[in-house]
XYZ file of C-alpha atoms in Angstrom:
722
model
C -21.959 -22.840 19.778
C -21.262 -25.142 22.728
C -20.239 -28.773 22.220
C -22.185 -30.980 24.635
C -21.164 -34.508 23.681
C -18.916 -36.449 21.289
C -19.222 -40.200 20.591
C -16.687 -42.112 18.499
C -17.387 -45.566 17.099
C -14.727 -47.801 15.573
C -12.633 -44.835 14.446
C -9.039 -46.122 14.561
C -8.046 -46.750 18.193
C -11.553 -45.961 19.479
C -12.963 -49.515 19.313
C -16.693 -50.199 19.689
C -19.443 -47.706 20.424
C -18.787 -46.959 24.095
C -16.465 -44.018 23.517
C -18.201 -40.943 24.867
C -17.059 -37.491 26.033
C -19.241 -34.880 27.743
C -18.180 -31.239 27.806
C -18.882 -28.288 30.061
C -19.345 -24.705 28.923
C -15.830 -23.869 30.117
C -12.569 -25.840 30.019
C -12.307 -29.586 29.449
C -8.887 -31.255 29.625
C -8.341 -34.644 27.965
C -5.095 -36.156 29.289
C -3.235 -38.918 27.479
C 0.307 -40.170 27.036
C 2.018 -40.715 23.699
C 0.039 -43.191 21.568
C -3.002 -43.170 23.848
C -5.356 -41.614 21.286
C -5.090 -37.855 21.835
C -4.415 -37.025 18.195
C -6.955 -39.630 17.064
C -9.644 -37.866 19.107
C -8.730 -34.551 17.459
C -8.624 -36.044 13.959
C -11.964 -37.811 14.477
C -13.534 -34.443 15.271
C -11.809 -32.897 12.254
C -13.170 -35.680 10.045
C -16.700 -35.156 11.340
C -16.551 -31.404 10.632
C -14.903 -31.712 7.196
C -17.775 -31.385 4.718
C -15.494 -31.682 1.659
C -14.954 -35.458 1.915
C -17.594 -37.662 0.266
C -16.232 -41.135 1.013
C -14.804 -43.097 3.912
C -11.329 -44.635 4.002
C -10.303 -48.096 5.082
C -7.510 -46.792 7.343
C -10.087 -44.889 9.404
C -11.561 -48.125 10.762
C -10.469 -49.659 14.060
C -7.822 -52.329 13.392
C -9.160 -54.288 16.370
C -12.715 -54.389 15.011
C -11.594 -55.208 11.471
C -9.542 -58.160 12.740
C -12.671 -59.589 14.417
C -14.973 -59.404 11.370
C -16.206 -62.549 9.645
C -17.262 -62.875 5.998
C -20.565 -61.061 5.528
C -20.159 -58.911 8.649
C -20.986 -55.219 8.211
C -19.589 -52.675 10.666
C -20.163 -48.953 11.059
C -17.533 -46.244 11.606
C -18.996 -43.021 12.916
C -18.395 -39.822 14.851
C -21.320 -38.092 16.553
C -21.509 -34.626 18.089
C -24.322 -33.001 20.045
C -24.112 -29.244 20.440
C -26.106 -26.187 21.382
C -26.474 -23.520 18.698
C -29.744 -21.603 18.847
C -31.208 -24.751 20.347
C -30.026 -28.339 20.632
C -28.607 -29.913 17.479
C -26.620 -33.007 16.556
C -24.651 -34.279 13.589
C -23.273 -37.723 12.765
C -20.937 -38.773 9.979
C -20.655 -42.472 9.193
C -19.936 -45.151 6.647
C -19.979 -48.947 6.681
C -17.439 -51.622 5.833
C -18.440 -55.144 4.734
C -16.083 -58.137 4.691
C -16.314 -60.087 1.434
C -15.691 -63.767 0.716
C -12.283 -63.187 -0.826
C -11.108 -61.486 2.366
C -11.334 -57.955 0.948
C -13.581 -55.206 2.255
C -16.263 -53.114 0.638
C -16.633 -49.496 1.764
C -20.188 -48.226 1.946
C -21.553 -44.827 1.108
C -20.714 -41.919 3.388
C -23.749 -40.701 5.334
C -24.098 -37.252 6.939
C -27.098 -37.072 9.308
C -28.238 -34.015 11.172
C -30.961 -33.282 13.719
C -32.199 -30.109 15.293
C -34.939 -29.241 17.730
C -37.758 -27.160 16.298
C -39.838 -26.093 19.251
C -40.428 -29.368 21.072
C -39.959 -31.642 18.062
C -36.689 -33.144 16.827
C -36.452 -33.194 13.055
C -33.908 -34.611 10.614
C -31.882 -32.198 8.460
C -28.939 -32.456 6.070
C -25.898 -32.976 8.301
C -23.440 -31.323 5.922
C -25.615 -28.229 5.563
C -26.073 -28.122 9.354
C -22.312 -28.027 9.967
C -21.747 -25.434 7.249
C -24.453 -23.300 8.824
C -23.359 -23.648 12.447
C -19.609 -24.320 12.340
C -18.283 -23.438 8.902
C -14.748 -24.044 7.655
C -13.704 -20.454 8.328
C -14.569 -20.701 12.032
C -12.873 -24.094 12.255
C -9.685 -22.575 10.864
C -9.568 -20.152 13.792
C -10.750 -22.549 16.514
C -9.118 -25.972 15.954
C -5.340 -26.387 16.321
C -3.171 -29.482 16.141
C 0.114 -28.926 17.948
C 1.915 -25.739 18.921
C 3.154 -25.150 15.369
C -0.377 -24.412 14.116
C -1.237 -21.822 16.758
C 0.187 -18.927 14.732
C -2.744 -18.506 12.345
C -1.113 -15.447 10.788
C 1.534 -17.598 9.144
C -1.212 -18.060 6.568
C -0.948 -14.949 4.371
C -4.697 -14.839 3.744
C -5.612 -14.960 7.457
C -5.850 -11.199 7.896
C -8.012 -10.759 4.802
C -10.263 -13.614 5.929
C -10.711 -12.030 9.346
C -11.386 -8.603 7.900
C -13.917 -9.986 5.427
C -15.786 -11.839 8.183
C -15.580 -9.553 11.186
C -15.097 -6.011 9.919
C -16.896 -3.446 7.800
C -13.572 -2.670 6.147
C -14.421 -4.953 3.236
C -17.165 -2.479 2.297
C -14.432 -0.015 1.427
C -13.165 -2.374 -1.301
C -16.293 -1.712 -3.344
C -16.232 2.005 -2.577
C -12.560 2.264 -3.515
C -13.231 0.348 -6.733
C -16.254 2.503 -7.635
C -14.556 5.830 -6.899
C -11.379 4.731 -8.646
C -13.453 3.772 -11.682
C -15.250 7.138 -11.633
C -11.947 8.955 -11.160
C -10.426 7.053 -14.080
C -13.364 7.917 -16.346
C -13.315 11.571 -15.228
C -9.586 11.730 -15.869
C -10.036 10.216 -19.317
C -12.757 12.739 -20.182
C -10.644 15.571 -18.771
C -7.621 14.563 -20.851
C -9.821 14.257 -23.944
C -11.059 17.817 -23.475
C -7.529 19.053 -22.794
C -6.359 17.660 -26.130
C -8.881 19.862 -27.930
C -7.985 23.044 -26.056
C -5.692 25.122 -28.301
C -3.919 26.871 -25.468
C -2.755 23.771 -23.577
C -3.265 20.857 -25.987
C 0.395 20.386 -26.867
C 1.645 20.489 -23.269
C -1.261 18.315 -22.104
C -0.322 15.630 -24.622
C 3.307 15.767 -23.488
C 2.341 15.472 -19.822
C -0.118 12.668 -20.552
C 2.636 10.736 -22.315
C 5.064 11.335 -19.428
C 2.436 10.265 -16.856
C 1.758 7.059 -18.792
C 5.457 6.278 -19.014
C 6.138 6.977 -15.332
C 3.029 4.969 -14.393
C 4.432 1.970 -16.256
C 7.778 2.414 -14.513
C 6.053 2.570 -11.102
C 4.066 -0.590 -11.870
C 7.223 -2.471 -12.871
C 9.124 -1.216 -9.820
C 6.324 -2.220 -7.436
C 6.222 -5.683 -8.996
C 9.997 -5.993 -8.596
C 9.741 -4.840 -4.967
C 7.079 -7.469 -4.232
C 9.200 -10.189 -5.809
C 12.249 -9.121 -3.813
C 10.251 -8.999 -0.559
C 8.876 -12.477 -1.244
C 12.407 -13.718 -1.922
C 13.733 -12.149 1.272
C 10.825 -13.640 3.222
C 11.687 -17.085 1.827
C 15.366 -16.619 2.678
C 14.493 -15.439 6.186
C 12.255 -18.446 6.839
C 14.863 -20.868 5.534
C 17.634 -19.244 7.547
C 15.376 -19.034 10.608
C 14.654 -22.760 10.396
C 18.362 -23.436 10.063
C 19.212 -21.225 13.024
C 16.457 -22.719 15.181
C 18.000 -26.136 14.666
C 21.288 -25.014 16.195
C 22.183 -24.649 19.842
C 21.598 -21.142 21.151
C 24.987 -19.979 22.453
C 26.409 -16.662 23.553
C 28.833 -16.703 20.658
C 25.985 -17.180 18.201
C 23.964 -14.298 19.697
C 27.054 -12.072 19.636
C 27.565 -12.889 15.959
C 23.935 -12.015 15.160
C 24.180 -8.702 16.987
C 27.394 -7.791 15.216
C 25.871 -8.776 11.901
C 22.763 -6.661 12.544
C 24.907 -3.653 13.487
C 26.931 -3.910 10.282
C 23.808 -4.505 8.127
C 22.167 -1.407 9.613
C 25.315 0.554 8.854
C 25.381 -0.820 5.304
C 21.736 0.108 4.701
C 22.310 3.604 6.067
C 25.375 4.104 3.858
C 23.492 2.849 0.789
C 20.648 5.244 1.521
C 23.123 8.120 1.899
C 24.899 7.193 -1.342
C 21.625 6.889 -3.247
C 20.071 10.009 -1.708
C 21.069 12.040 -4.789
C 20.615 10.703 -8.311
C 23.203 12.506 -10.451
C 21.184 12.137 -13.663
C 18.081 13.611 -12.023
C 20.075 16.316 -10.203
C 21.398 17.727 -13.510
C 17.947 19.254 -14.095
C 16.122 18.930 -10.780
C 18.909 20.696 -8.871
C 20.224 22.653 -11.908
C 23.693 21.087 -11.631
C 23.885 21.301 -15.415
C 24.669 25.025 -14.939
C 27.782 24.346 -12.855
C 30.332 25.214 -15.632
C 28.424 28.266 -16.887
C 29.412 30.975 -14.374
C 31.952 32.640 -16.776
C 29.421 32.408 -19.613
C 26.794 34.033 -17.399
C 29.201 36.909 -16.600
C 29.926 37.568 -20.290
C 26.200 37.340 -21.049
C 25.398 39.931 -18.375
C 28.110 42.331 -19.620
C 26.981 42.112 -23.235
C 23.331 42.552 -22.354
C 24.218 45.595 -20.196
C 26.160 47.193 -23.093
C 23.405 46.351 -25.574
C 20.772 47.877 -23.280
C 22.848 51.055 -22.837
C 23.326 51.431 -26.631
C 19.612 50.902 -27.207
C 18.686 53.616 -24.699
C 21.046 56.129 -26.416
C 19.677 55.299 -29.846
C 16.102 55.635 -28.551
C 16.853 59.110 -27.179
C 18.439 60.296 -30.475
C 15.549 58.882 -32.492
C 12.973 60.668 -30.313
C 14.869 63.969 -30.715
C 14.880 63.588 -34.514
C 11.156 62.874 -34.528
C 10.490 65.966 -32.440
C 12.413 68.151 -34.945
C 10.443 66.784 -37.880
C 7.140 67.336 -36.108
C 8.258 70.883 -35.219
C 9.005 71.678 -38.806
C 5.511 70.675 -39.807
C 3.974 72.744 -37.013
C 6.096 75.775 -37.929
C 5.049 75.836 -41.593
C 2.455 78.638 -42.022
C 0.537 79.953 -44.915
C 1.842 83.328 -46.172
C -0.759 85.874 -45.146
C -1.795 88.177 -47.989
C -2.796 91.805 -47.411
C -5.796 93.641 -48.717
C -5.386 96.771 -50.818
C -5.820 98.927 -47.779
C -3.285 96.879 -45.784
C -5.844 95.036 -43.712
C -5.340 91.357 -42.889
C -7.124 88.873 -45.082
C -9.713 86.594 -43.637
C -8.444 83.099 -42.711
C -8.554 80.610 -45.533
C -11.289 78.625 -43.839
C -13.673 81.642 -43.798
C -16.186 81.551 -45.293
C -16.406 77.762 -45.235
C -16.752 75.572 -48.295
C -20.544 75.275 -48.128
C -21.028 79.067 -47.949
C -18.655 79.733 -50.888
C -20.406 77.133 -53.044
C -23.789 78.661 -52.186
C -22.676 82.247 -53.108
C -21.178 81.098 -56.426
C -24.346 79.217 -57.225
C -26.526 82.247 -56.361
C -24.158 84.805 -58.117
C -24.118 87.060 -55.102
C -21.707 87.890 -52.325
C -23.674 87.248 -49.174
C -21.016 89.022 -47.098
C -21.404 92.478 -48.749
C -24.677 91.853 -50.549
C -23.389 92.748 -54.070
C -24.285 90.695 -57.076
C -21.518 88.693 -58.741
C -22.270 87.683 -62.320
C -20.131 84.895 -63.805
C -17.880 87.261 -65.756
C -17.365 89.704 -62.918
C -14.246 90.096 -60.742
C -16.323 89.366 -57.673
C -17.415 86.009 -59.127
C -13.791 85.148 -60.092
C -12.685 86.093 -56.553
C -15.190 83.727 -54.975
C -14.139 80.874 -57.294
C -10.504 81.584 -56.452
C -11.376 81.641 -52.742
C -13.124 78.230 -53.008
C -10.113 76.671 -54.771
C -7.802 78.136 -52.116
C -9.985 76.573 -49.404
C -9.713 73.151 -51.065
C -5.927 73.467 -51.406
C -5.619 74.352 -47.728
C -7.812 71.384 -46.696
C -5.734 68.917 -48.687
C -2.494 70.459 -47.312
C -3.787 70.170 -43.731
C -4.718 66.492 -44.157
C -1.340 65.763 -45.694
C 0.474 67.526 -42.820
C -1.474 65.605 -40.188
C -0.749 62.324 -41.993
C 2.962 63.143 -42.106
C 2.939 64.091 -38.424
C 1.191 60.847 -37.448
C 3.590 58.818 -39.571
C 6.581 60.458 -37.842
C 5.096 59.953 -34.377
C 4.345 56.271 -35.018
C 7.846 55.449 -36.179
C 9.816 53.110 -33.797
C 13.493 52.370 -33.959
C 13.044 49.031 -32.073
C 9.556 47.610 -32.793
C 10.071 44.533 -30.517
C 11.033 44.125 -26.795
C 13.658 41.448 -27.288
C 16.419 43.547 -25.717
C 14.203 44.291 -22.684
C 13.503 40.555 -22.305
C 17.198 39.753 -22.407
C 17.889 42.543 -19.926
C 15.206 41.250 -17.526
C 16.648 37.740 -17.832
C 20.094 39.097 -17.057
C 18.768 40.943 -13.991
C 16.836 37.892 -12.733
C 19.948 35.732 -13.003
C 22.057 38.104 -10.950
C 22.250 38.265 -7.160
C 21.128 35.075 -5.382
C 20.662 33.227 -8.684
C 24.168 34.099 -9.808
C 25.522 33.042 -6.420
C 23.593 29.767 -6.617
C 25.006 28.971 -10.068
C 28.485 29.781 -8.797
C 27.938 27.373 -5.870
C 26.838 24.393 -7.992
C 30.372 23.319 -8.868
C 31.398 23.310 -5.199
C 28.166 21.536 -4.246
C 28.882 18.792 -6.774
C 32.473 18.469 -5.647
C 31.385 18.269 -1.989
C 28.775 15.634 -2.836
C 31.255 13.561 -4.816
C 33.765 13.749 -1.989
C 31.119 12.718 0.541
C 29.926 9.826 -1.641
C 33.521 8.683 -2.116
C 33.900 8.485 1.670
C 30.546 6.689 1.975
C 31.554 4.205 -0.726
C 34.863 3.546 1.002
C 33.027 2.944 4.298
C 30.444 0.776 2.478
C 33.165 -1.362 0.933
C 34.714 -1.939 4.367
C 31.307 -2.615 5.921
C 30.374 -5.158 3.227
C 33.644 -6.947 3.851
C 32.926 -7.012 7.584
C 29.447 -8.397 6.900
C 30.931 -11.113 4.698
C 33.464 -12.006 7.395
C 30.708 -12.224 10.039
C 28.475 -14.281 7.714
C 31.355 -16.678 7.098
C 31.949 -16.926 10.845
C 28.250 -17.535 11.457
C 28.111 -20.170 8.704
C 31.021 -22.084 10.189
C 29.410 -21.965 13.618
C 26.091 -23.317 12.281
C 27.828 -26.133 10.434
C 30.019 -27.069 13.391
C 27.067 -27.170 15.776
C 25.124 -29.317 13.326
C 27.472 -32.285 13.958
C 27.848 -33.084 10.270
C 30.594 -35.258 8.807
C 33.819 -33.739 7.524
C 33.206 -35.117 4.009
C 30.195 -32.817 3.439
C 31.528 -29.803 5.336
C 32.718 -27.902 2.255
C 29.476 -28.472 0.344
C 27.307 -27.467 3.318
C 29.419 -24.338 3.807
C 29.013 -23.324 0.164
C 25.258 -23.978 0.245
C 24.644 -21.942 3.408
C 27.043 -19.241 2.315
C 25.237 -19.065 -1.038
C 21.927 -18.644 0.784
C 23.289 -15.713 2.762
C 24.761 -14.235 -0.427
C 21.381 -14.460 -2.180
C 19.691 -12.856 0.835
C 22.276 -10.062 0.814
C 21.832 -9.366 -2.909
C 18.048 -9.322 -2.562
C 18.264 -6.889 0.385
C 20.552 -4.538 -1.520
C 18.336 -4.631 -4.603
C 15.220 -4.038 -2.486
C 16.801 -0.920 -0.978
C 17.637 0.369 -4.463
C 14.129 -0.338 -5.751
C 12.463 1.410 -2.804
C 14.618 4.503 -3.384
C 13.754 4.468 -7.099
C 10.035 4.065 -6.315
C 10.089 7.154 -4.091
C 11.584 9.210 -6.927
C 9.097 7.801 -9.463
C 6.121 8.555 -7.198
C 7.390 12.102 -6.637
C 7.852 12.521 -10.392
C 4.302 11.251 -10.980
C 2.904 13.691 -8.398
C 4.795 16.592 -10.019
C 3.513 15.683 -13.503
C -0.094 15.404 -12.314
C 0.215 18.707 -10.468
C 1.535 20.448 -13.578
C -1.264 18.927 -15.659
C -3.903 20.130 -13.196
C -2.369 23.615 -13.096
C -2.532 24.182 -16.864
C -4.709 27.172 -17.777
C -7.026 26.078 -20.624
C -9.198 28.446 -22.637
C -12.291 26.296 -22.489
C -14.539 26.611 -19.449
C -15.677 23.050 -20.150
C -12.125 21.797 -19.593
C -11.978 23.663 -16.287
C -15.216 22.037 -15.179
C -13.940 18.592 -16.186
C -10.739 19.259 -14.241
C -12.681 20.177 -11.114
C -14.765 17.004 -11.422
C -11.639 14.896 -11.945
C -9.872 16.534 -8.970
C -12.885 16.043 -6.699
C -13.250 12.361 -7.623
C -9.511 11.846 -7.210
C -9.657 13.262 -3.684
C -12.713 11.116 -2.882
C -10.908 8.004 -4.147
C -7.858 8.846 -2.030
C -10.090 9.452 0.987
C -11.735 6.023 0.688
C -8.359 4.318 0.235
C -6.992 6.062 3.314
C -10.162 5.289 5.271
C -9.716 1.608 4.432
C -6.148 1.684 5.757
C -7.175 3.582 8.893
C -10.034 1.187 9.625
C -7.786 -1.824 9.134
C -5.282 -0.338 11.568
C -8.039 0.271 14.118
C -9.238 -3.313 13.625
C -5.736 -4.641 14.400
C -5.383 -2.333 17.407
C -8.690 -3.559 18.835
C -7.639 -7.177 18.364
C -4.221 -6.386 19.841
C -5.834 -4.794 22.895
C -8.044 -7.856 23.480
C -5.072 -10.191 22.999
C -3.021 -8.317 25.604
C -5.871 -8.524 28.093
C -5.831 -12.311 27.710
C -2.027 -12.322 27.760
C -2.037 -10.776 31.232
C -4.643 -13.221 32.532
C -3.108 -16.361 31.026
C 0.432 -15.584 32.186
C -0.571 -15.503 35.868
C 2.543 -14.302 37.744
C 4.976 -15.071 34.926
C 6.601 -12.576 32.526
C 4.317 -12.028 29.560
C 5.445 -8.955 27.583
C 3.064 -7.286 25.140
C 1.499 -8.666 21.969
C 1.922 -6.587 18.809
C 0.103 -7.275 15.545
C 2.268 -5.779 12.829
C 0.991 -5.464 9.274
C 3.550 -6.578 6.717
C 4.248 -5.202 3.253
C 2.236 -7.983 1.600
C -0.893 -7.081 3.634
C -0.466 -10.016 6.004
C 0.175 -9.777 9.758
C 2.970 -10.884 12.041
C 2.526 -11.585 15.753
C 5.462 -10.291 17.773
C 6.208 -10.206 21.502
C 7.667 -6.950 22.811
C 8.928 -5.777 26.152
C 7.193 -2.722 27.618
C 10.203 -0.604 26.594
C 9.549 -1.464 22.936
C 12.324 -4.040 22.531
C 11.294 -7.095 20.521
C 11.780 -10.412 22.313
C 13.524 -12.212 19.498
C 13.584 -15.682 21.038
C 10.580 -16.115 23.346
C 10.327 -19.422 25.136
C 7.969 -22.080 23.854
C 5.461 -21.406 26.629
C 5.615 -17.642 26.016
C 4.861 -18.153 22.320
C 2.020 -20.539 23.119
C 0.418 -18.093 25.555
C 0.883 -15.297 23.022
C -0.785 -17.247 20.210
C -3.617 -18.501 22.410
C -4.234 -14.910 23.563
C -4.612 -13.836 19.932
C -6.930 -16.783 19.256
C -9.103 -15.824 22.235
C -9.223 -12.252 20.855
C -10.347 -13.605 17.461
C -12.949 -15.712 19.260
C -14.258 -12.566 20.966
C -14.597 -10.873 17.573
C -16.508 -13.917 16.363
C -18.887 -13.643 19.285
C -19.368 -9.889 18.812
C -19.956 -9.997 15.060
C -21.970 -13.214 14.876
C -23.583 -12.993 18.295
C -22.402 -16.560 18.841
C -19.400 -18.044 20.613
C -17.402 -21.023 19.386
C -15.217 -23.551 21.203
C -11.445 -23.521 20.964
C -9.997 -27.016 20.525
C -6.274 -27.699 20.992
C -4.261 -30.874 20.497
C -0.940 -30.820 22.424
C -0.731 -27.027 22.313
C 1.017 -26.717 25.709
C 3.752 -29.318 25.383
C 6.410 -26.676 26.072
C 4.972 -25.799 29.496
C 6.874 -26.767 32.609
C 5.230 -28.515 35.562
C 5.111 -25.327 37.592
C 3.098 -23.499 34.935
C 0.592 -26.136 33.854
C -1.809 -25.977 36.807
C -1.952 -22.166 36.905
C -2.463 -21.955 33.138
C -5.372 -24.411 33.027
C -7.110 -22.890 36.040
C -6.849 -19.414 34.487
C -8.389 -20.673 31.226
C -11.151 -22.372 33.213
C -12.144 -19.008 34.659
C -12.450 -17.413 31.208
C -16.021 -17.515 29.979
C -15.256 -19.548 26.865
C -15.523 -23.226 25.979
C -12.073 -24.677 25.508
C -11.101 -28.308 24.900
C -7.420 -29.156 25.347
C -5.996 -32.587 24.527
C -2.623 -32.865 26.251
C -0.022 -35.098 27.888
C 0.512 -32.540 30.641
C 0.091 -33.913 34.195
C 1.673 -37.229 33.185
C 5.087 -38.069 34.522
C 6.721 -41.386 33.706
C 3.372 -42.829 32.635
C 1.551 -41.827 35.834
C -0.874 -39.001 36.519
C 0.193 -36.155 38.761
C -2.737 -36.529 41.154
C -1.870 -33.444 43.201
C -1.749 -31.205 40.115
C -5.020 -32.621 38.805
C -6.714 -32.097 42.168
C -5.705 -28.451 41.888
C -7.738 -28.067 38.694
C -11.340 -26.875 38.770
C -12.300 -27.874 35.223
C -13.649 -31.078 33.642
C -10.926 -33.734 33.201
C -10.802 -36.955 31.143
C -8.043 -39.555 31.113
C -7.540 -41.613 27.946
C -5.099 -44.524 27.751
C -4.417 -47.729 25.897
C -6.129 -50.839 27.210
C -3.644 -53.062 29.072
C -2.046 -56.243 27.719
C -1.612 -54.951 24.155
C 0.926 -56.305 21.714
C 3.510 -53.630 20.969
C 3.909 -54.874 17.398
C 0.240 -55.461 16.551
C -2.108 -52.499 15.877
C -5.113 -54.820 16.154
C -4.496 -55.073 19.920
C -4.637 -51.280 20.475
C -7.791 -49.835 22.016
C -8.318 -46.461 23.714
C -10.161 -46.436 27.040
C -11.887 -43.308 28.367
C -12.097 -42.435 32.062
C -13.866 -39.355 33.385
C -11.879 -38.066 36.355
C -13.993 -34.993 36.969
């Protein structure tokens, strides 16, 4: 978008309809002294581009024209702009005022007309819609600036988010992070549900889930407290900064600030060292609870050693007794009978039971072949032999049962003594030495903390003394009356005290948050490492873990892309910084993301030292460099450039810097309109400086012979110098 022409009719000091500005594609400088209409020009353009207003105001009309109106006269107030944006377009905003018989005025309806060229034809369109399409409020916010104080667009906390949403793909990650987080939350819920039904891990899973919920609540509360404290500190810093900026910058004041910073850094370091170990947490986390138990551990080890020795002796004696009993059973033999001729009898198990029963049934000895009737000796012998076989079988089964019973006997059926012995062994050596060292470790820590606390107490007192000294200096340099000195001192001192308390509390909260986040990570790790029985639970865990990692990846990608976005903008800004500073010192621009996701613009030396108090011209060049970088992003992302319009943005420049600065801007391929009182000295133009410019130049000034006490005599005249 390139502004080609602006016409102002009866808008405040711009009387009549012969107020016309033409603009080049590069730099246009509009020069005017105080009260000549510089700010009115800027505000007229703002009014034209503001699509939120639906009525005109009486105070917007030229006082000169209103004083000339007769009853029944109707006059128009309007601002017109012609511009090039994908073809020639124009927009005009206007309303009428009619003078009534009673001397009052009637304000007419606000009209917003627009025109654009379609091919070779010029057609009317809705003016409001045309502006919103070609030069919307977002672009205006980053291209129109009234005074040096508005140049730092990042003072607005939403500026970074607005830029990212418009000019970066980072905003796409918001949806991805939300989707993956939602999936991860659902997967985690399903995983926990399955864990509760798994017999092996259900109890521990419920305990961990409860702990995770509790710690999550604590983290949420702590983060909220941290945000509140940071907001409070930011408010204190701004208030104190405004107070300090209103005082004369003296060497004594700078020395006080440096001493204060040194002591505050020391205080913060001491507080971090004191809070590095939480005694309540260390009782379990670092096992300090075992510090007084070294003698108990020694007695425990001795008793377990004696108990283990006694058990081994009893086990040996019991095994010997069992062996004797088994031997007795093995040694018991059947008395062997002898046949009549002295020969050895057959074993009891020959013939076997089936053969004996068959011979008795058949009444015949199938060994010798003789018949054995039921009343014969041979038959009685076979019956006796069968009964003997049965007795031997029963005796054998009984002996084997007794032997098995003896062998299965145990003096100590459980391994409790072995478990105690293993515990005793595991707690010896390095573990025993560690337990013995806990008491000394605690004593050393307490001694160290006592020294830190003593140093902290002295440091806090030094800080208070320096703050009091600084407060007195600020009050004295403020040239206030003696009657309000005490009250002012208490008020300022109270502000510093509040800032100090908030800083201390913030440090404590940040330390606590680190512990809570570590505790949360440990609990989640333990939950994920549980070994459930169900394969379904394991699958759900893998799904949950995968989605959790994906969610983390998208969150990290969003942060990385935002950092790259800032680095790209920073690089562009520094390129402009070098060009706009000409031969003057310029430093390096740094865009630093703050804790509340906003951005601060800082000026650093090449060695990394922040330039705490840059001059007004240095800050202006720095901010304009950032604005040019934003403009470049606009051109890249929208394939369309936009003008930068400044009202009195360079009032802090000295005469020696003005000409170089404007000529450098003129060589940058970007439309820039600057309304300024530069090049005016004691009411007269610096002709030599203006002749050194290569850009378009307008001079605006009040018409001569005006009445200093009558606004109706004020009229702005426009002269095109180049």
